[in-house]
CSV table of C-alpha atoms in Angstrom, one decimal:
chain,number,residue,atom,x,y,z
A,262,UNK,CA,-21.8,7.2,25.0
A,263,UNK,CA,-20.0,6.9,28.4
A,264,UNK,CA,-21.5,3.4,28.9
A,265,UNK,CA,-20.1,2.3,25.5
A,266,UNK,CA,-16.7,3.8,26.3
A,267,UNK,CA,-16.6,1.9,29.6
A,268,UNK,CA,-17.5,-1.3,27.9
A,269,UNK,CA,-14.8,-0.7,25.2
A,270,UNK,CA,-12.2,0.0,27.9
A,271,UNK,CA,-13.1,-3.1,29.9
A,272,UNK,CA,-13.1,-5.4,26.9
A,273,UNK,CA,-9.9,-4.0,25.5
A,274,UNK,CA,-8.0,-4.5,28.8
A,275,UNK,CA,-9.4,-8.0,29.1
A,276,UNK,CA,-8.4,-8.9,25.6
A,277,UNK,CA,-4.9,-7.4,26.0
A,278,UNK,CA,-4.4,-9.4,29.3
A,279,UNK,CA,-5.4,-12.6,27.5
A,280,UNK,CA,-3.0,-11.8,24.7
A,281,UNK,CA,-0.2,-11.1,27.1
A,282,UNK,CA,-0.8,-14.5,28.8
A,283,UNK,CA,-0.7,-16.3,25.4
A,284,UNK,CA,2.5,-14.4,24.4
A,285,UNK,CA,4.1,-15.4,27.7
A,286,UNK,CA,3.2,-19.1,27.4
A,287,UNK,CA,3.7,-19.7,23.6
A,288,UNK,CA,6.3,-19.4,20.9
A,289,UNK,CA,5.7,-16.3,18.7
A,290,UNK,CA,4.0,-18.3,15.9
A,291,UNK,CA,2.4,-16.8,12.8
A,292,UNK,CA,-1.0,-17.5,14.2
A,293,UNK,CA,-0.2,-15.7,17.4
A,294,UNK,CA,1.2,-12.8,15.4
A,295,UNK,CA,-2.1,-12.6,13.5
A,296,UNK,CA,-4.1,-12.8,16.8
A,297,UNK,CA,-1.9,-10.0,18.3
A,298,UNK,CA,-2.5,-7.8,15.2
A,299,UNK,CA,-6.2,-8.3,15.1
A,300,UNK,CA,-6.6,-7.5,18.9
A,301,UNK,CA,-4.5,-4.4,18.7
A,302,UNK,CA,-6.0,-3.3,15.4
A,303,UNK,CA,-9.5,-3.4,16.9
A,304,UNK,CA,-8.4,-1.5,20.0
A,305,UNK,CA,-6.8,1.2,17.8
A,306,UNK,CA,-10.0,1.8,16.0
A,307,UNK,CA,-12.0,2.0,19.2
A,308,UNK,CA,-9.5,4.3,20.8
A,309,UNK,CA,-9.7,6.6,17.8
A,310,UNK,CA,-13.5,6.6,18.0
A,311,UNK,CA,-13.5,7.6,21.7
A,312,UNK,CA,-10.8,10.2,21.3
A,313,UNK,CA,-8.1,8.3,23.1
A,314,UNK,CA,-5.3,9.6,21.0
A,315,UNK,CA,-2.4,8.4,23.1
A,316,UNK,CA,-3.7,4.9,23.2
A,317,UNK,CA,-4.6,4.9,19.5
A,318,UNK,CA,-1.1,6.2,18.7
A,319,UNK,CA,0.6,3.5,20.8
A,320,UNK,CA,-1.6,0.8,19.3
A,321,UNK,CA,-0.6,2.0,15.8
A,322,UNK,CA,3.1,1.7,16.7
A,323,UNK,CA,2.5,-1.8,17.9
A,324,UNK,CA,0.7,-2.6,14.7
A,325,UNK,CA,3.8,-1.4,12.8
A,326,UNK,CA,6.0,-3.7,14.8
A,327,UNK,CA,3.7,-6.7,14.1
A,328,UNK,CA,3.9,-6.1,10.3
A,329,UNK,CA,7.4,-7.5,10.5
A,330,UNK,CA,5.8,-10.9,10.3
A,331,UNK,CA,8.5,-13.4,11.3
A,332,UNK,CA,10.6,-12.0,14.1
A,333,UNK,CA,10.3,-13.7,17.5
A,334,UNK,CA,13.0,-11.4,18.9
A,335,UNK,CA,10.4,-8.6,19.2
A,336,UNK,CA,8.0,-10.6,21.5
A,337,UNK,CA,9.5,-8.9,24.6
A,338,UNK,CA,9.1,-5.5,23.1
A,339,UNK,CA,5.5,-6.3,22.2
A,340,UNK,CA,4.8,-7.5,25.8
A,341,UNK,CA,6.2,-4.2,27.1
A,342,UNK,CA,4.0,-2.3,24.7
A,343,UNK,CA,0.9,-4.2,25.7
A,344,UNK,CA,1.6,-3.4,29.3
A,345,UNK,CA,1.9,0.3,28.5
A,346,UNK,CA,-1.3,0.1,26.4
A,347,UNK,CA,-3.2,-1.5,29.3
A,348,UNK,CA,-2.0,1.3,31.6
A,349,UNK,CA,-3.0,3.9,29.1
A,350,UNK,CA,-6.5,2.6,28.8
A,351,UNK,CA,-6.9,2.1,32.5
A,352,UNK,CA,-5.4,5.5,33.5
A,353,UNK,CA,-7.2,7.7,30.9
A,354,UNK,CA,-4.4,8.3,28.5
A,355,UNK,CA,-1.0,7.8,30.1
A,356,UNK,CA,1.7,9.9,28.3
A,357,UNK,CA,3.6,7.7,25.8
A,358,UNK,CA,7.3,7.3,26.7
A,359,UNK,CA,9.5,8.8,24.0
A,360,UNK,CA,12.2,6.2,24.7
A,361,UNK,CA,9.7,3.4,24.1
A,362,UNK,CA,8.5,4.9,20.9
A,363,UNK,CA,12.1,5.2,19.7
A,364,UNK,CA,12.7,1.5,20.6
A,365,UNK,CA,9.6,0.5,18.6
A,366,UNK,CA,10.6,2.6,15.6
A,367,UNK,CA,14.2,1.2,15.7
A,368,UNK,CA,12.9,-2.3,15.9
A,369,UNK,CA,10.5,-1.8,13.0
A,370,UNK,CA,13.3,-0.3,10.9
A,371,UNK,CA,15.5,-3.3,11.5
A,372,UNK,CA,13.0,-6.0,11.0
A,373,UNK,CA,10.7,-4.7,8.3
A,374,UNK,CA,10.9,-1.8,5.9
A,375,UNK,CA,7.3,-2.0,4.7
A,376,UNK,CA,4.4,0.5,4.7
A,377,UNK,CA,0.7,-0.3,4.0
A,378,UNK,CA,-1.7,2.4,3.1
A,379,UNK,CA,-5.4,2.0,2.8
A,380,UNK,CA,-6.9,4.3,0.1
A,381,UNK,CA,-10.4,5.7,-0.1
A,382,UNK,CA,-10.0,7.9,-3.1
A,383,UNK,CA,-11.7,6.4,-6.2
A,384,UNK,CA,-9.0,4.3,-7.9
A,385,UNK,CA,-9.9,5.4,-11.5
A,386,UNK,CA,-9.4,9.0,-10.3
A,387,UNK,CA,-6.1,8.2,-8.6
A,388,UNK,CA,-4.8,6.6,-11.8
A,389,UNK,CA,-5.2,9.9,-13.6
A,390,UNK,CA,-2.4,11.2,-11.4
A,391,UNK,CA,1.1,11.3,-12.8
A,392,UNK,CA,3.7,9.1,-11.1
A,393,UNK,CA,5.2,12.2,-9.4
A,394,UNK,CA,1.7,13.1,-8.1
A,395,UNK,CA,1.1,9.5,-6.9
A,396,UNK,CA,4.4,9.6,-5.1
A,397,UNK,CA,3.4,13.0,-3.5
A,398,UNK,CA,0.3,11.3,-2.1
A,399,UNK,CA,2.3,8.5,-0.5
A,400,UNK,CA,4.7,11.1,0.9
A,401,UNK,CA,1.7,12.9,2.4
A,402,UNK,CA,0.4,9.7,3.9
A,403,UNK,CA,3.7,9.1,5.6
A,404,UNK,CA,3.2,12.4,7.3
A,405,UNK,CA,-0.3,11.3,8.4
A,406,UNK,CA,-2.0,14.1,6.4
A,407,UNK,CA,-5.5,14.0,4.9
A,408,UNK,CA,-6.2,14.3,1.2
A,409,UNK,CA,-8.9,16.7,0.1
A,410,UNK,CA,-10.3,17.7,-3.3
A,411,UNK,CA,-11.6,21.2,-4.0
A,412,UNK,CA,-14.1,21.0,-6.8
A,413,UNK,CA,-14.4,24.5,-8.3
A,414,UNK,CA,-15.5,26.4,-11.4
A,415,UNK,CA,-14.6,29.9,-12.7
A,416,UNK,CA,-16.0,32.3,-15.2
A,417,UNK,CA,-13.9,32.5,-18.3
A,418,UNK,CA,-13.6,36.3,-17.9
A,419,UNK,CA,-11.7,36.2,-14.6
A,420,UNK,CA,-10.5,32.6,-14.7
A,421,UNK,CA,-6.7,33.3,-14.4
A,422,UNK,CA,-6.9,35.6,-11.4
A,423,UNK,CA,-9.4,33.5,-9.5
A,424,UNK,CA,-7.6,30.3,-10.1
A,425,UNK,CA,-4.3,31.8,-9.0
A,426,UNK,CA,-5.9,33.2,-5.8
A,427,UNK,CA,-7.6,30.0,-4.9
A,428,UNK,CA,-4.3,28.0,-5.3
A,429,UNK,CA,-2.6,30.5,-3.0
A,430,UNK,CA,-5.3,30.0,-0.4
A,431,UNK,CA,-5.0,26.2,-0.6
A,432,UNK,CA,-1.2,26.3,-0.6
A,433,UNK,CA,-1.2,28.2,2.6
A,434,UNK,CA,-3.3,25.4,4.2
A,435,UNK,CA,-1.3,22.5,2.8
A,436,UNK,CA,0.4,21.0,-0.3
A,437,UNK,CA,-1.3,21.0,-3.7
A,438,UNK,CA,-0.7,17.6,-5.2
A,439,UNK,CA,-2.6,17.7,-8.5
A,440,UNK,CA,-5.1,19.6,-10.6
A,441,UNK,CA,-7.5,17.8,-13.0
A,442,UNK,CA,-10.4,19.0,-15.2
A,443,UNK,CA,-13.7,19.0,-13.3
A,444,UNK,CA,-17.2,18.4,-14.3
A,445,UNK,CA,-18.8,19.6,-11.1
A,446,UNK,CA,-20.6,23.0,-11.5
A,447,UNK,CA,-19.9,22.8,-15.2
A,448,UNK,CA,-22.2,25.0,-17.2
A,449,UNK,CA,-22.1,27.3,-20.3
A,450,UNK,CA,-19.1,29.7,-20.1
A,451,UNK,CA,-17.6,28.0,-17.0
A,452,UNK,CA,-14.2,26.3,-16.5
A,453,UNK,CA,-14.1,23.5,-13.9
A,454,UNK,CA,-11.2,22.0,-11.9
A,455,UNK,CA,-10.5,19.5,-9.2
A,456,UNK,CA,-7.6,20.6,-7.0
A,457,UNK,CA,-6.1,17.9,-4.7
A,458,UNK,CA,-4.6,19.0,-1.5
A,459,UNK,CA,-2.6,17.2,1.3
A,460,UNK,CA,-3.3,19.0,4.6
A,461,UNK,CA,-3.4,18.5,8.3
A,462,UNK,CA,-6.4,20.9,8.5
A,463,UNK,CA,-10.0,19.7,9.1
A,464,UNK,CA,-12.7,19.6,6.4
A,465,UNK,CA,-14.6,22.4,8.1
A,466,UNK,CA,-11.5,24.7,8.2
A,467,UNK,CA,-10.8,24.2,4.5
A,468,UNK,CA,-14.4,24.8,3.6
A,469,UNK,CA,-14.3,28.2,5.4
A,470,UNK,CA,-11.2,29.1,3.6
A,471,UNK,CA,-12.8,28.7,0.2
A,472,UNK,CA,-16.2,30.1,1.1
A,473,UNK,CA,-15.6,33.1,-1.2
A,474,UNK,CA,-15.2,30.8,-4.1
A,475,UNK,CA,-17.7,28.6,-5.9
A,476,UNK,CA,-16.0,25.5,-4.4
A,477,UNK,CA,-16.8,22.3,-2.6
A,478,UNK,CA,-14.3,20.5,-0.5
A,479,UNK,CA,-14.4,16.7,-0.5
A,480,UNK,CA,-12.4,14.6,2.0
A,481,UNK,CA,-10.7,11.5,0.8
A,482,UNK,CA,-9.7,10.1,4.2
A,483,UNK,CA,-6.6,8.2,3.4
A,484,UNK,CA,-5.7,5.9,6.3
A,485,UNK,CA,-2.4,4.4,7.1
A,486,UNK,CA,-2.8,0.7,7.9
A,487,UNK,CA,-5.1,-1.9,6.3
A,488,UNK,CA,-8.2,-3.9,7.0
A,489,UNK,CA,-7.5,-7.4,8.4
A,490,UNK,CA,-8.0,-9.2,5.1
A,491,UNK,CA,-5.7,-6.9,3.2
A,492,UNK,CA,-3.2,-6.9,6.0
A,493,UNK,CA,-3.0,-10.7,5.9
A,494,UNK,CA,-2.1,-10.6,2.2
A,495,UNK,CA,0.3,-7.6,2.2
A,496,UNK,CA,2.1,-8.1,5.5
A,497,UNK,CA,2.9,-11.7,4.6
A,498,UNK,CA,4.2,-10.8,1.1
A,499,UNK,CA,6.2,-7.9,2.4
A,500,UNK,CA,7.8,-10.0,5.2
A,501,UNK,CA,8.5,-12.8,2.7
A,502,UNK,CA,10.2,-10.4,0.3
A,503,UNK,CA,12.3,-8.9,3.1
A,504,UNK,CA,13.3,-12.4,4.2
A,505,UNK,CA,14.4,-13.4,0.7
A,506,UNK,CA,16.3,-10.1,0.3
A,507,UNK,CA,18.1,-10.7,3.6
A,508,UNK,CA,19.1,-14.2,2.6
A,509,UNK,CA,20.5,-12.8,-0.7
A,510,UNK,CA,22.4,-10.0,1.0
A,511,UNK,CA,20.1,-7.4,-0.2
A,512,UNK,CA,17.8,-4.7,1.4
A,513,UNK,CA,14.4,-3.7,0.2
A,514,UNK,CA,11.7,-1.3,1.2
A,515,UNK,CA,8.1,-2.3,0.3
A,516,UNK,CA,5.3,0.3,-0.1
A,517,UNK,CA,1.7,-1.0,-0.6
A,518,UNK,CA,-1.2,1.2,-1.6
A,519,UNK,CA,-4.7,-0.4,-1.7
A,520,UNK,CA,-8.3,0.6,-2.1
A,521,UNK,CA,-10.5,-0.1,0.9
A,522,UNK,CA,-12.1,-3.2,-0.4
A,523,UNK,CA,-13.0,-6.8,0.3
A,524,UNK,CA,-13.2,-9.7,-2.2
A,525,UNK,CA,-13.9,-13.4,-2.4
A,526,UNK,CA,-11.8,-16.1,-0.8
A,527,UNK,CA,-11.0,-17.4,-4.3
A,528,UNK,CA,-9.8,-13.9,-5.5
A,529,UNK,CA,-7.8,-13.5,-2.2
A,530,UNK,CA,-5.8,-16.6,-2.9
A,531,UNK,CA,-5.2,-15.6,-6.5
A,532,UNK,CA,-4.1,-12.1,-5.6
A,533,UNK,CA,-1.8,-13.5,-2.9
A,534,UNK,CA,-0.1,-16.0,-5.2
A,535,UNK,CA,0.3,-13.5,-8.0
A,536,UNK,CA,1.8,-10.7,-5.8
A,537,UNK,CA,4.1,-13.2,-4.0
A,538,UNK,CA,5.6,-14.5,-7.3
A,539,UNK,CA,6.1,-11.0,-8.6
A,540,UNK,CA,7.8,-9.7,-5.4
A,541,UNK,CA,10.1,-12.8,-5.3
A,542,UNK,CA,10.9,-12.0,-9.0
A,543,UNK,CA,11.7,-8.4,-8.2
A,544,UNK,CA,13.9,-9.2,-5.3
A,545,UNK,CA,15.9,-11.9,-7.2
A,546,UNK,CA,16.1,-10.4,-10.7
A,547,UNK,CA,15.6,-6.6,-10.4
A,548,UNK,CA,17.1,-5.4,-7.1
A,549,UNK,CA,20.9,-5.6,-7.1
A,550,UNK,CA,21.9,-4.4,-3.6
A,551,UNK,CA,19.1,-2.3,-2.3
A,552,UNK,CA,15.9,-0.9,-3.7
A,553,UNK,CA,12.2,-0.2,-3.5
A,554,UNK,CA,9.1,-2.3,-4.4
A,555,UNK,CA,5.7,-0.7,-4.7
A,556,UNK,CA,2.6,-2.8,-4.9
A,557,UNK,CA,-0.8,-1.3,-5.8
A,558,UNK,CA,-4.3,-3.0,-5.6
A,559,UNK,CA,-7.2,-0.9,-6.9
A,560,UNK,CA,-10.8,-2.1,-6.6
A,561,UNK,CA,-12.5,-0.9,-9.7
A,562,UNK,CA,-16.1,-1.3,-10.9
A,563,UNK,CA,-15.4,-4.3,-13.1
A,564,UNK,CA,-12.4,-5.9,-11.5
A,565,UNK,CA,-9.1,-5.6,-9.6
A,566,UNK,CA,-6.1,-3.7,-10.9
A,567,UNK,CA,-2.8,-4.9,-9.5
A,568,UNK,CA,0.7,-3.7,-10.1
A,569,UNK,CA,4.2,-4.5,-8.8
A,570,UNK,CA,6.9,-1.9,-9.6
A,571,UNK,CA,10.6,-1.8,-8.7
A,572,UNK,CA,13.4,0.6,-9.2
A,573,UNK,CA,16.0,-2.0,-10.0
A,574,UNK,CA,18.0,-2.6,-13.1
A,575,UNK,CA,15.1,-3.3,-15.5
A,576,UNK,CA,14.8,-6.3,-17.9
A,577,UNK,CA,17.9,-6.8,-20.0
A,578,UNK,CA,16.4,-7.2,-23.5
A,579,UNK,CA,19.6,-8.5,-25.0
A,580,UNK,CA,19.8,-11.2,-22.4
A,581,UNK,CA,16.1,-12.1,-23.0
A,582,UNK,CA,16.7,-12.3,-26.8
A,583,UNK,CA,19.8,-14.5,-26.3
A,584,UNK,CA,18.0,-16.9,-24.0
A,585,UNK,CA,15.0,-17.0,-26.4
A,586,UNK,CA,17.3,-18.0,-29.3
A,587,UNK,CA,19.0,-20.6,-27.1
A,588,UNK,CA,15.6,-22.2,-26.2
A,589,UNK,CA,14.4,-22.0,-29.9
A,590,UNK,CA,11.6,-19.6,-29.1
A,591,UNK,CA,12.8,-17.3,-31.8
A,592,UNK,CA,15.5,-17.7,-34.5
A,593,UNK,CA,18.7,-15.9,-34.6
A,594,UNK,CA,17.4,-13.9,-37.6
A,595,UNK,CA,14.3,-12.7,-35.9
A,596,UNK,CA,14.1,-9.1,-34.9
A,597,UNK,CA,11.4,-8.8,-32.3
A,598,UNK,CA,10.5,-5.4,-30.9
A,599,UNK,CA,10.6,-4.6,-27.1
A,600,UNK,CA,7.0,-5.6,-26.3
A,601,UNK,CA,7.5,-8.9,-28.1
A,602,UNK,CA,10.8,-9.6,-26.2
A,603,UNK,CA,9.1,-8.7,-22.9
A,604,UNK,CA,6.3,-11.1,-23.7
A,605,UNK,CA,8.9,-14.0,-23.9
A,606,UNK,CA,9.6,-13.8,-20.2
A,607,UNK,CA,6.2,-15.4,-19.6
A,608,UNK,CA,7.1,-18.5,-21.6
A,609,UNK,CA,7.2,-21.9,-19.9
A,610,UNK,CA,10.6,-22.7,-18.4
A,611,UNK,CA,12.0,-19.4,-19.4
A,612,UNK,CA,14.5,-17.8,-17.1
A,613,UNK,CA,17.5,-15.4,-17.5
A,614,UNK,CA,19.0,-16.5,-14.2
A,615,UNK,CA,22.6,-17.6,-14.5
A,616,UNK,CA,22.1,-20.4,-12.0
A,617,UNK,CA,19.3,-22.3,-10.2
A,618,UNK,CA,18.6,-21.2,-6.6
A,619,UNK,CA,15.8,-21.8,-4.1
A,620,UNK,CA,14.3,-18.6,-5.4
A,621,UNK,CA,14.6,-18.7,-9.1
A,622,UNK,CA,16.2,-20.2,-12.2
A,623,UNK,CA,13.7,-22.9,-12.9
A,624,UNK,CA,11.5,-20.8,-15.2
A,625,UNK,CA,8.2,-21.4,-13.4
A,626,UNK,CA,7.6,-18.1,-11.6
A,627,UNK,CA,6.2,-15.8,-14.4
A,628,UNK,CA,4.7,-18.7,-16.3
A,629,UNK,CA,2.7,-19.6,-13.2
A,630,UNK,CA,1.6,-16.0,-12.8
A,631,UNK,CA,0.3,-15.7,-16.3
A,632,UNK,CA,-1.5,-19.0,-16.0
A,633,UNK,CA,-3.3,-17.9,-12.9
A,634,UNK,CA,-4.2,-14.6,-14.5
A,635,UNK,CA,-5.6,-16.3,-17.6
A,636,UNK,CA,-7.6,-18.7,-15.5
A,637,UNK,CA,-9.4,-15.7,-14.1
A,638,UNK,CA,-9.9,-14.3,-17.6
A,639,UNK,CA,-7.5,-11.5,-16.7
A,640,UNK,CA,-4.6,-9.8,-18.5
A,641,UNK,CA,-1.0,-9.2,-17.5
A,642,UNK,CA,1.7,-7.0,-19.1
A,643,UNK,CA,5.2,-5.9,-18.2
A,644,UNK,CA,7.3,-3.0,-19.3
A,645,UNK,CA,10.6,-1.3,-18.4
A,646,UNK,CA,9.9,2.0,-16.7
A,647,UNK,CA,11.1,5.2,-18.3
A,648,UNK,CA,13.3,6.1,-15.3
A,649,UNK,CA,14.5,2.8,-14.0
A,650,UNK,CA,13.1,-0.6,-13.0
A,651,UNK,CA,10.2,-2.7,-14.1
A,652,UNK,CA,6.4,-2.6,-13.7
A,653,UNK,CA,4.0,-5.6,-14.0
A,654,UNK,CA,0.4,-4.7,-14.4
A,655,UNK,CA,-2.5,-7.1,-14.0
A,656,UNK,CA,-6.3,-6.8,-14.4
A,657,UNK,CA,-8.6,-9.5,-12.9
A,658,UNK,CA,-12.3,-9.1,-13.9
A,659,UNK,CA,-15.1,-9.8,-11.6
A,660,UNK,CA,-16.4,-12.8,-13.4
A,661,UNK,CA,-16.3,-16.6,-13.0
A,662,UNK,CA,-12.9,-18.1,-13.7
A,663,UNK,CA,-12.5,-20.4,-16.7
């Protein structure tokens, strides 16, 4: 193991020095940003493997800085961080300067308000969570907590007391996020549950805490960050959305939650184009001054589930109806219901924008999205959310496109 560690340290320092040379000699291009991210992303993973927590933490902070995508002003800060990372690797974990961490956090806050989370919980299970419960998961991830599931069953005779006692034990170790019916340990006369917990405790510690119950603890190791392929999609989209918002005098925060997955080059291009259109649409039409956009990508057994949700003003159905009448899509006497009106926004050359800009107004965005989805034999829907804002949902099956 020590030999592998030494090889990792030597290669990492060499790669960082090469990267530092390139950054010094070249403009901060998109390709160089990607190269920087890949180098530091790899080092972070290796540092975690070998228990180099300070180095891994610093590499993670530099990753966050690089997610900003298109900000050459941060090159000097990146160079300073690379030098510190080299020193940390060479000096067996140099303490990380609090002042430098603060500078990194401030720079990231100014340049990019996006977060990317890689998810390893089964997507179909996660989709059974309520919106509040899903939000609680994301909040736990921001605090770098792990997500666990306690699979447990109780006798009907003492169910209430045992269930209450177990919840108390788990609550003392973390935050209970959700409870769902469970099939594990199910037998005649038994009641099963799956209790989801966000905690900073280890799997072994939690298992000991519940050893007096008929329970099994499963670790769903949620990881902040994303694989290279997913990063390339999400970071570019988030950065593009932030740039559009800035040009429009708006401010957005982008949160991205994705399964840990890989897919074909064809699917990658389709996913990128779809999400890019929908984020542009949310920034231009939904967000008025400031707001949040949440993207989800779940890899399921038969295809990809995508969604883009915002907390903006929602779709004005009266305006949609008026524009549809104006374009002879419906008559003035027609009384379409809400789903029918929402379907009209996907019509060719349909737009509710008051004027044409470089972002919207030509009526080609959502029409193009639907065409791409249908070419993949997929489905797309849109609805106004119960609270506020809009959500687009897409399903792309794993089959040959038409």
